[in-house]
mmCIF file of C-alpha atoms in Angstrom:
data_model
loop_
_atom_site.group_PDB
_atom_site.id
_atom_site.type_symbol
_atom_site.label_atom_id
_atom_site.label_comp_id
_atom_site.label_asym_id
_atom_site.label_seq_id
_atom_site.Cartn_x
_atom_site.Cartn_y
_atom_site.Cartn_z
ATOM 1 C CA UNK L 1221 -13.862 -26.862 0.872
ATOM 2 C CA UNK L 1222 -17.660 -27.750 -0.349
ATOM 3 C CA UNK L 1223 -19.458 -28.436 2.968
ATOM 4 C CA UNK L 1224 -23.064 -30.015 3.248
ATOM 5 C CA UNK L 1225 -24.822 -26.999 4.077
ATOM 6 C CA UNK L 1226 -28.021 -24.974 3.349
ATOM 7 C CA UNK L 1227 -26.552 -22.343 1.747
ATOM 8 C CA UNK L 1228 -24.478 -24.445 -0.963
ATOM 9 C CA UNK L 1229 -21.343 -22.402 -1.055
ATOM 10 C CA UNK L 1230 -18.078 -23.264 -0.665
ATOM 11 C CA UNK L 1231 -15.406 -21.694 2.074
ATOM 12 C CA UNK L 1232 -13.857 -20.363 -1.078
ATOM 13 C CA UNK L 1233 -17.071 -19.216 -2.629
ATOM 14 C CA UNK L 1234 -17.923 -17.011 0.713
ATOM 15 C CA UNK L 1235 -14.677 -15.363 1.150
ATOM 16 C CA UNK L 1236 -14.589 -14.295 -3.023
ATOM 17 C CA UNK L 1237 -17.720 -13.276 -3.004
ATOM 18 C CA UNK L 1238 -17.011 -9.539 -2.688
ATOM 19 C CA UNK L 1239 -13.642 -9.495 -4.987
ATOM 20 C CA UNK L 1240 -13.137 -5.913 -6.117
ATOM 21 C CA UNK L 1241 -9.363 -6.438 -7.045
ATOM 22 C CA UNK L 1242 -10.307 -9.567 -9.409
ATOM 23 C CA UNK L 1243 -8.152 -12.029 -7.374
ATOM 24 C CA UNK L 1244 -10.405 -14.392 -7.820
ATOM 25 C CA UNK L 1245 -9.075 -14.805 -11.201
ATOM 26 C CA UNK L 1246 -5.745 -16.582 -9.210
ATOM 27 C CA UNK L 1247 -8.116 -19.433 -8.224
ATOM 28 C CA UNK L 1248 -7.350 -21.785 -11.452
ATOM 29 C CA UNK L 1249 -3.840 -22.195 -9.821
ATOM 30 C CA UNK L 1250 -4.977 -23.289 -6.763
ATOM 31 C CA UNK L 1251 -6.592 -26.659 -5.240
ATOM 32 C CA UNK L 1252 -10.570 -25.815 -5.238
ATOM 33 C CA UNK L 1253 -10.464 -26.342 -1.415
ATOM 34 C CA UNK L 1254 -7.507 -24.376 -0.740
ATOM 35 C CA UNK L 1255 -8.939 -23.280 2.550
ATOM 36 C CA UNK L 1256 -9.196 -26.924 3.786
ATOM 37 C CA UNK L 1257 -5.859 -27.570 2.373
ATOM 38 C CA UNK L 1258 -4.041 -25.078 4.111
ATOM 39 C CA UNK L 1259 -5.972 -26.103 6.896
ATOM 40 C CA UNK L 1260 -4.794 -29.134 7.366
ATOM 41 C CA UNK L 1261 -0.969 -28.038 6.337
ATOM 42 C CA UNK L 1262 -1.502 -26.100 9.315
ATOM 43 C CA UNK L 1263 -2.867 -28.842 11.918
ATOM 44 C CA UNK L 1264 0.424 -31.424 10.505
ATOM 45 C CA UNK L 1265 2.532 -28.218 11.825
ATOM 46 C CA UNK L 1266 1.433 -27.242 14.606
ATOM 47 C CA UNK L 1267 3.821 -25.715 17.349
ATOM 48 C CA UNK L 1268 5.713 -22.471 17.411
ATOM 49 C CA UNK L 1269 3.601 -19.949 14.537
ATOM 50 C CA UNK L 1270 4.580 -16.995 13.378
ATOM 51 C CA UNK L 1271 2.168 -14.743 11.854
ATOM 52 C CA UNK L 1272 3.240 -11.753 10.106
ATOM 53 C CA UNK L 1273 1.256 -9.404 8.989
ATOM 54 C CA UNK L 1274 1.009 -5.446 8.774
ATOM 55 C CA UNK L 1275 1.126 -3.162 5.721
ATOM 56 C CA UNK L 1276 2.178 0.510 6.372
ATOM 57 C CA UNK L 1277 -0.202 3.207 4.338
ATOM 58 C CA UNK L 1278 2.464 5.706 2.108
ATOM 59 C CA UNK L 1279 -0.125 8.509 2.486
ATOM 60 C CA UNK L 1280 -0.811 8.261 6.181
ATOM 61 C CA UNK L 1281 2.388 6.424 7.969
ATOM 62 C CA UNK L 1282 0.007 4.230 9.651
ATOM 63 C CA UNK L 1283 -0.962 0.612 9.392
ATOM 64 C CA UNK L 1284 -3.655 -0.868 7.464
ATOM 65 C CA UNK L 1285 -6.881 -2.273 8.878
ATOM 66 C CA UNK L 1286 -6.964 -5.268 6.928
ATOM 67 C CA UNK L 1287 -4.419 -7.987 7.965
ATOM 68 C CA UNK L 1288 -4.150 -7.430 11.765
ATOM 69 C CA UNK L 1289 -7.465 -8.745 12.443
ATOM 70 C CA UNK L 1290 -6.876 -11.750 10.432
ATOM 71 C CA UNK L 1291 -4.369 -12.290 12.452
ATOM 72 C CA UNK L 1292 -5.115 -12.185 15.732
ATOM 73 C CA UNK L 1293 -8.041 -13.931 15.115
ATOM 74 C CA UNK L 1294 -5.736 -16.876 13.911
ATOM 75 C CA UNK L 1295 -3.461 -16.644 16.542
ATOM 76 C CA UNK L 1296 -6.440 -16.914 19.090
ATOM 77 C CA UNK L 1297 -7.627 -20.223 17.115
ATOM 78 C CA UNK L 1298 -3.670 -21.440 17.279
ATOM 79 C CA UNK L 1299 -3.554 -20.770 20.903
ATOM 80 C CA UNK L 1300 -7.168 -22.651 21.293
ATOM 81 C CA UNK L 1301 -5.562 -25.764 19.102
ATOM 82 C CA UNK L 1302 -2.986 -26.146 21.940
ATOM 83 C CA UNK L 1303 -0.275 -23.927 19.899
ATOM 84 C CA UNK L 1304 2.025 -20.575 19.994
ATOM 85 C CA UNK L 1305 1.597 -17.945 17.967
ATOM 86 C CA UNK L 1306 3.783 -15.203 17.492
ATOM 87 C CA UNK L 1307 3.585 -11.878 16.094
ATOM 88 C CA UNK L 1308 5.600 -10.432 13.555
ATOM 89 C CA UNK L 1309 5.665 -7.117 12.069
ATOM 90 C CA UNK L 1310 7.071 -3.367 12.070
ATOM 91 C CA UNK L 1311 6.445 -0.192 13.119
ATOM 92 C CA UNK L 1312 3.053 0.832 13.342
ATOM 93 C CA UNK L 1313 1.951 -1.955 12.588
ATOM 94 C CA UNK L 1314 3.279 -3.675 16.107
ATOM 95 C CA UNK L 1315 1.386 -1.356 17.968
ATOM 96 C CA UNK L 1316 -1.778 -2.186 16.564
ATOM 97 C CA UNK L 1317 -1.325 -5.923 17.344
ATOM 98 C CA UNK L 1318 -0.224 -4.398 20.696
ATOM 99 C CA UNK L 1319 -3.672 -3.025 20.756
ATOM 100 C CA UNK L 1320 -5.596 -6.232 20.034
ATOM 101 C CA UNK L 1321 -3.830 -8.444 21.893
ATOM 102 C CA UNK L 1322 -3.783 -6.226 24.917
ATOM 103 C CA UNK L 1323 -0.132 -6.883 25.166
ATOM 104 C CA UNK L 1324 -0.484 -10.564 25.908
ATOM 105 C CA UNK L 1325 1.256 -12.264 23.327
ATOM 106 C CA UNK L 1326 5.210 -12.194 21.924
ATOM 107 C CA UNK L 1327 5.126 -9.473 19.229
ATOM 108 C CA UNK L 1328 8.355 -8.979 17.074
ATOM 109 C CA UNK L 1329 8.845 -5.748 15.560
ATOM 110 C CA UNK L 1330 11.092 -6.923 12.665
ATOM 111 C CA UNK L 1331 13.480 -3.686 11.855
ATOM 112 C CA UNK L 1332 13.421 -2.104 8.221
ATOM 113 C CA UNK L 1333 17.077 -2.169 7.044
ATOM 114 C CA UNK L 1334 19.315 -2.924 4.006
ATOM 115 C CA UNK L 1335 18.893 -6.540 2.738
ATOM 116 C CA UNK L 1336 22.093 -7.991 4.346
ATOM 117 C CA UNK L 1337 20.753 -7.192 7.750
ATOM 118 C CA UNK L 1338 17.404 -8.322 7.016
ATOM 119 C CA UNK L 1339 18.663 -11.649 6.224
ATOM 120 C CA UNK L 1340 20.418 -12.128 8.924
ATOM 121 C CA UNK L 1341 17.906 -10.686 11.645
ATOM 122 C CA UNK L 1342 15.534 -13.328 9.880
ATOM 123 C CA UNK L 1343 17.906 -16.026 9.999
ATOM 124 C CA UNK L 1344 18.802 -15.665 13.857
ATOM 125 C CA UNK L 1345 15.087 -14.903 14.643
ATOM 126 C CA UNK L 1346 14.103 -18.131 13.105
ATOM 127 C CA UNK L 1347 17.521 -20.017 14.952
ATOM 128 C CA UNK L 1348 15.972 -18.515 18.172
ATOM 129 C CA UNK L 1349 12.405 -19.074 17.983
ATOM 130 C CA UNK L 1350 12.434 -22.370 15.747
ATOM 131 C CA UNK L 1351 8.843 -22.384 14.149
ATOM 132 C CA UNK L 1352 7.008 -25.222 13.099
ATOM 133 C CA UNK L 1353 5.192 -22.972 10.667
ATOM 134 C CA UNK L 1354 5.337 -19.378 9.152
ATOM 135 C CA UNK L 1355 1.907 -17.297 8.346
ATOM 136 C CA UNK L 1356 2.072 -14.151 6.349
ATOM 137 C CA UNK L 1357 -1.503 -12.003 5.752
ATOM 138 C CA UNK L 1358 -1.333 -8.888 4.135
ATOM 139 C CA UNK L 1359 2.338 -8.614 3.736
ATOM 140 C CA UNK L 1360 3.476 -6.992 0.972
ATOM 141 C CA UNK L 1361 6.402 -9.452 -0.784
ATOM 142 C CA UNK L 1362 9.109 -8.940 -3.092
ATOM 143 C CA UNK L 1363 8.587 -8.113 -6.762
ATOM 144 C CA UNK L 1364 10.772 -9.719 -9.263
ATOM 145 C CA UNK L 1365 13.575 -7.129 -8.371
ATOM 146 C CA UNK L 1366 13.104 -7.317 -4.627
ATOM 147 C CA UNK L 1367 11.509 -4.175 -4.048
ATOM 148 C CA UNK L 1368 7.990 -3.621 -2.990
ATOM 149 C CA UNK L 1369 5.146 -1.204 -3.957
ATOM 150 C CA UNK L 1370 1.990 -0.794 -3.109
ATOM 151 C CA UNK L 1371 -1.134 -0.806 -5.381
ATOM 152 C CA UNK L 1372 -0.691 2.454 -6.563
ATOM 153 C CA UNK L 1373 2.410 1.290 -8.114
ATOM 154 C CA UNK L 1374 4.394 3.333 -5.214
ATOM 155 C CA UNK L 1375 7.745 2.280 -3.987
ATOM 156 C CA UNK L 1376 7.253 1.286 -0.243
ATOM 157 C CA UNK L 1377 10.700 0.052 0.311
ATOM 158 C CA UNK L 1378 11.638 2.338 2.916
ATOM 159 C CA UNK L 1379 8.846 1.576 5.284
ATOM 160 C CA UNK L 1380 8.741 -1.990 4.575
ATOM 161 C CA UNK L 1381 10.579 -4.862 6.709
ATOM 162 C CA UNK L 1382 11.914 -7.528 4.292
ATOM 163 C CA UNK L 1383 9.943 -9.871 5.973
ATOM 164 C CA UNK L 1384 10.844 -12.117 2.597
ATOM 165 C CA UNK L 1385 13.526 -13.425 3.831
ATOM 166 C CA UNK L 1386 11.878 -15.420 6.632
ATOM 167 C CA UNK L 1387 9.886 -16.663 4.290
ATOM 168 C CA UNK L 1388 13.293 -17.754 2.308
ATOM 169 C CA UNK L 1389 14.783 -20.047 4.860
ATOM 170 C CA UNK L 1390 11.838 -21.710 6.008
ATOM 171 C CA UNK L 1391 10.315 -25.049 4.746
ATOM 172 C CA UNK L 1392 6.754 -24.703 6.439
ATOM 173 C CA UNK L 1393 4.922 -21.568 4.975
ATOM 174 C CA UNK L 1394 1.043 -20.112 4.146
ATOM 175 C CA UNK L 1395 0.579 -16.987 2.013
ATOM 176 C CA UNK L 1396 -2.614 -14.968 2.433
ATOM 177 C CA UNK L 1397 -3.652 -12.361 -0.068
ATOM 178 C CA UNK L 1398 -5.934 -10.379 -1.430
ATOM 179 C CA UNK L 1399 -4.078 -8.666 -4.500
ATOM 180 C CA UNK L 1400 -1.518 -10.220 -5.914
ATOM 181 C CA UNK L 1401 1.830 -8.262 -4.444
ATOM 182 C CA UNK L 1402 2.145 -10.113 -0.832
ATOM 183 C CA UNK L 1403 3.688 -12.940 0.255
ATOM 184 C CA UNK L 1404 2.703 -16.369 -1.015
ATOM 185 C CA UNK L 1405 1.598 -14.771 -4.820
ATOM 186 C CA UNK L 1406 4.991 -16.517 -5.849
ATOM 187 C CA UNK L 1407 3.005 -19.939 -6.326
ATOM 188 C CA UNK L 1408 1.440 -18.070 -9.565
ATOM 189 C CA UNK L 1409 2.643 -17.965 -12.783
ATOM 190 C CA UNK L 1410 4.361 -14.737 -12.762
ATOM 191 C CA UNK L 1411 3.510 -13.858 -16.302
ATOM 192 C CA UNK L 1412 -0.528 -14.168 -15.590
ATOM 193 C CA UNK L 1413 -0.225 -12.154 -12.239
ATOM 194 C CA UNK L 1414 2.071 -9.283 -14.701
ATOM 195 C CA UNK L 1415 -1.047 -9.637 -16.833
ATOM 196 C CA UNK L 1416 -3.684 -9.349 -13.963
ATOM 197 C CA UNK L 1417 -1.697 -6.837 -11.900
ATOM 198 C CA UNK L 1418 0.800 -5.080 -13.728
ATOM 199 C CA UNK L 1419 2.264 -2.657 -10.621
ATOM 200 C CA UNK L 1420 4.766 -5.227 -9.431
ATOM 201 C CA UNK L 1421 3.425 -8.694 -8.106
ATOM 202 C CA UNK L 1422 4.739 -10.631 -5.936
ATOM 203 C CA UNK L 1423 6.929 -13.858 -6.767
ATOM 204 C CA UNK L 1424 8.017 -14.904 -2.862
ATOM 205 C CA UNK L 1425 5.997 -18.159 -2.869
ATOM 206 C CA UNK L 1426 4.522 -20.277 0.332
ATOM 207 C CA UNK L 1427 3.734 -24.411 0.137
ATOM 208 C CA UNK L 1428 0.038 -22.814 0.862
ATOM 209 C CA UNK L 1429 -1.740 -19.576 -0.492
ATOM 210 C CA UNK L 1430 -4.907 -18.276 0.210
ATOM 211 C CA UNK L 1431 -6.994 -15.834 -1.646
ATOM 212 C CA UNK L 1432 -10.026 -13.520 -0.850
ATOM 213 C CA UNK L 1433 -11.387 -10.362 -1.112
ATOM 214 C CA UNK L 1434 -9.594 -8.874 1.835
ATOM 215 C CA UNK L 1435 -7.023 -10.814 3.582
ATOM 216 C CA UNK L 1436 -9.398 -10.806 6.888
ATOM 217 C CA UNK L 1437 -11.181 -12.978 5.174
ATOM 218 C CA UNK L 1438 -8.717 -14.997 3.838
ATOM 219 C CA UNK L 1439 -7.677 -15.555 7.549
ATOM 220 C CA UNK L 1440 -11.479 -16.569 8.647
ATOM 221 C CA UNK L 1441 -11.705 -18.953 5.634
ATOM 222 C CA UNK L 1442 -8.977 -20.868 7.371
ATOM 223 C CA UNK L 1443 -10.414 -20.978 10.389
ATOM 224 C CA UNK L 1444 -13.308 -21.940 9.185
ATOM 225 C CA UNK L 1445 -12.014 -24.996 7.547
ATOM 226 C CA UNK L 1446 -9.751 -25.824 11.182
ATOM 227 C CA UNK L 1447 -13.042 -25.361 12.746
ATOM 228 C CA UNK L 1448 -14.874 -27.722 10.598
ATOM 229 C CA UNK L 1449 -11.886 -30.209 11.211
ATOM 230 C CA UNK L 1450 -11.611 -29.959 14.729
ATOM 231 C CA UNK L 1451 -15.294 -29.918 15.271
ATOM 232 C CA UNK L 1452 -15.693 -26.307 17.273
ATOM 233 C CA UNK L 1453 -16.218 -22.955 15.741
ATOM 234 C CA UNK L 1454 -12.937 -21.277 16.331
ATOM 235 C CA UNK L 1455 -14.776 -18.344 14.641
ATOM 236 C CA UNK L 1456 -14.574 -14.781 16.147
ATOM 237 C CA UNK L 1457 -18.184 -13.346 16.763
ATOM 238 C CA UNK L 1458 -19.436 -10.178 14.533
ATOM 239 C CA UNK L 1459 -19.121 -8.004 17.935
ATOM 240 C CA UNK L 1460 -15.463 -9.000 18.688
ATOM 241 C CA UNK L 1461 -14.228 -8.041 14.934
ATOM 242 C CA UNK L 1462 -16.488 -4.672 15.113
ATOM 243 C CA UNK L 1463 -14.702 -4.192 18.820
ATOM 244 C CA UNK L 1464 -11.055 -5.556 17.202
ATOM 245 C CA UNK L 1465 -12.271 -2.591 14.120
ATOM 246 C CA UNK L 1466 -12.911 -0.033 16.134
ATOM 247 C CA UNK L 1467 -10.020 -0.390 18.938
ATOM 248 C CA UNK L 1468 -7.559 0.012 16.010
ATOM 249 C CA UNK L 1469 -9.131 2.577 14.014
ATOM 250 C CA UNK L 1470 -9.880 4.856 17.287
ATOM 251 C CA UNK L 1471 -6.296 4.043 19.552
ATOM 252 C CA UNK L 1472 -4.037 3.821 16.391
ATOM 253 C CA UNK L 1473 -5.387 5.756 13.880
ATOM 254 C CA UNK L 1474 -5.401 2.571 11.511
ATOM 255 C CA UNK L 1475 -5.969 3.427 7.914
ATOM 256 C CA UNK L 1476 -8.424 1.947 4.950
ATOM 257 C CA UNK L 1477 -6.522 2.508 1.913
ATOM 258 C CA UNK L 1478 -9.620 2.614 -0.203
ATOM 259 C CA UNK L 1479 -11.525 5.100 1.763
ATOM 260 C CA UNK L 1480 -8.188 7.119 2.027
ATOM 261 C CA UNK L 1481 -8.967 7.654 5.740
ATOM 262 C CA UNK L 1482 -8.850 6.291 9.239
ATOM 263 C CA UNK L 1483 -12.395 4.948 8.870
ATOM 264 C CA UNK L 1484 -13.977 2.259 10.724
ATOM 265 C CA UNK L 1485 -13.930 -0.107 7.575
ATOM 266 C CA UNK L 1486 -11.645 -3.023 5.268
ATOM 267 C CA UNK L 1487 -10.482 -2.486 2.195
ATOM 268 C CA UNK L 1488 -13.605 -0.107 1.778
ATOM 269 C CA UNK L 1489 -16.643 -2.543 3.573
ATOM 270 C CA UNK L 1490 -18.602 -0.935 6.263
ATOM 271 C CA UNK L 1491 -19.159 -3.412 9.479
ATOM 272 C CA UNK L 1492 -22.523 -4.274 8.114
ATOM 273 C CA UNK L 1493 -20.928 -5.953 4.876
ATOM 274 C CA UNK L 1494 -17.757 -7.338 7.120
ATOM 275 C CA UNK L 1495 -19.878 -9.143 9.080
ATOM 276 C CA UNK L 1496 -21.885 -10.394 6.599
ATOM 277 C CA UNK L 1497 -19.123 -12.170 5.435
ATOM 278 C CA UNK L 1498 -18.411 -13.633 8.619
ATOM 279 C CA UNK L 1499 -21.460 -14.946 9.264
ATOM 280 C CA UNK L 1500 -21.648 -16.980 6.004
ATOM 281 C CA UNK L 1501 -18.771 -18.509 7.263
ATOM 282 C CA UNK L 1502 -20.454 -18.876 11.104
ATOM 283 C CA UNK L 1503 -23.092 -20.731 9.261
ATOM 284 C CA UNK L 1504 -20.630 -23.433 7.454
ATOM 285 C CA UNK L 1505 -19.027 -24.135 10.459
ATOM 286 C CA UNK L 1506 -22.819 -24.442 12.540
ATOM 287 C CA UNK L 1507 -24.160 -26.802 9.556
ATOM 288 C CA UNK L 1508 -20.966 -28.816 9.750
ATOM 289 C CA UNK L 1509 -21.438 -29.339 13.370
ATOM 290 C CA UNK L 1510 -25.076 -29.963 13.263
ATOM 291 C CA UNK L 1511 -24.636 -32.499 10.889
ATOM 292 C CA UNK L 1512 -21.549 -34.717 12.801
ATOM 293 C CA UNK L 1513 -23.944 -34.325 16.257
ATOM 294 C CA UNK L 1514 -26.885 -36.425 14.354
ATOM 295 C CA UNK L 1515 -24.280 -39.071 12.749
#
């Protein structure tokens, strides 16, 4: 989404700027205002949402501290937009949404079984709860033999939920990603991501996908873009993310996987740089504003 705005960058150009895992490379298969696209997927199915999200550290046993975030912070914006969201994930990884939602919203903890009784724990969950649209951010998705690894080319099956299959028997879906092996990389040529990322990439597509240099980001470009359509910034502040990093990180013992620790940073980026990010996108969304207030 290109916005009139003093700093001349796109949603898209913001949330790639700082792109150690090359996924930026992914963006010639993708609209060039993907953000605003999935954006507006997102406003035409608006209801029931479930966001999944939560990717469980090998090393550690504990959840990562990108994804979470990302979601919460869209399921705040949903629930501003006059929608539901609801949580899905496993393990660990439920207790840190339990953490930064305080315990106020529905969170699933989707079990990690054999793929028979995955598909049909997905099937009734989505017969019971009957979505209008399905989010995934930072969820690892099948490989081309429906296993999963990691990015250290490590088999994760046995600590993953096969989340997948929700993803399998629903029409309404948005992938966001940050590496090529979660959910939603399926809408890329699988032979260029093989090339890109050789350790196993994802092929479980979504109608929407989102890319970025951590999938926090990815989330925050979308609400940018929802913000710029609805005309309020749906934005969380730099405090509330440092507050949502540092509640997870000190009461869960979530993990960076580049800092190989239970640091108070994303994918390796201190605050300082997290919010930096953030604020870029504050300043789209202010611009955007500005400028409908003097038409």
């Amino acid at each position: 989404m290109k916005i009139n705005n003093n700093h001349n960058s796109s949603i898209e150009d913001i949330i790639l700027s700082k792109d150690q895992r090359k996924i930026s490379a992914v963006r010639q298969y993708l609209p060039d205002n993907y953000c605003s696209e999935a954006a507006m997927f997102l406003e035409q199915n608006l209801g029931t949402i479930l966001i999944v999200t939560g990717f469980t550290i090998k090393s550690f046993m504990r959840g990562e501290t990108d994804g979470p975030i990302g979601a919460v912070a869209l399921g705040q914006t949903i629930k501003l937009m006059g929608g539901e969201p609801i949580y899905i994930s496993d393990g660990h990884n439920c207790d840190i949404l339990k953490t930064l939602t305080n315990n106020e919203d529905t969170i699933v903890d989707f079990p990690v079984t054999d793929h028979h009784n995955s598909e049909s724990f997905a099937q009734k969950l989505l017969e019971d709860l009957t979505p209008s649209l399905l989010v995934s951010i930072e969820r690892v998705g099948f490989n081309k033999n429906r296993s999963y690894f990691n990015r250290f080319g490590e088999s994760i099956d046995s600590i993953s939920a096969k989340t997948d299959y929700l993803f399998m028997h629903h029409q309404s879906t948005i992938g966001i990603g940050d590496g090529g092996n979660e959910i939603g990389m399926g809408l890329v040529p699988l032979t260029f991501l093989e090339e890109m990322l050789p350790i196993n990439p994802s092929i479980t597509p979504t109608n929407a996908l989102i890319i970025a240099g951590t999938s926090n980001w990815g989330s925050y470009g979308l609400i940018t873009a929802l913000s710029v359509r609805q005309g309020m910034n749906l934005l969380p502040s730099s405090a509330q993310e440092n507050q949502w990093l540092r509640q997870i990180v000190e009461t869960n013992g979530a993990v960076d996987s580049f800092t190989s620790g239970s640091t108070q940073t994303v994918d390796g980026y201190k605050p300082q740089e997290l919010n930096f990010i953030l604020n870029k996108l504050h300043s789209i969304v202010n611009d955007s504003l500005s400028s409908n207030s003097e038409i």
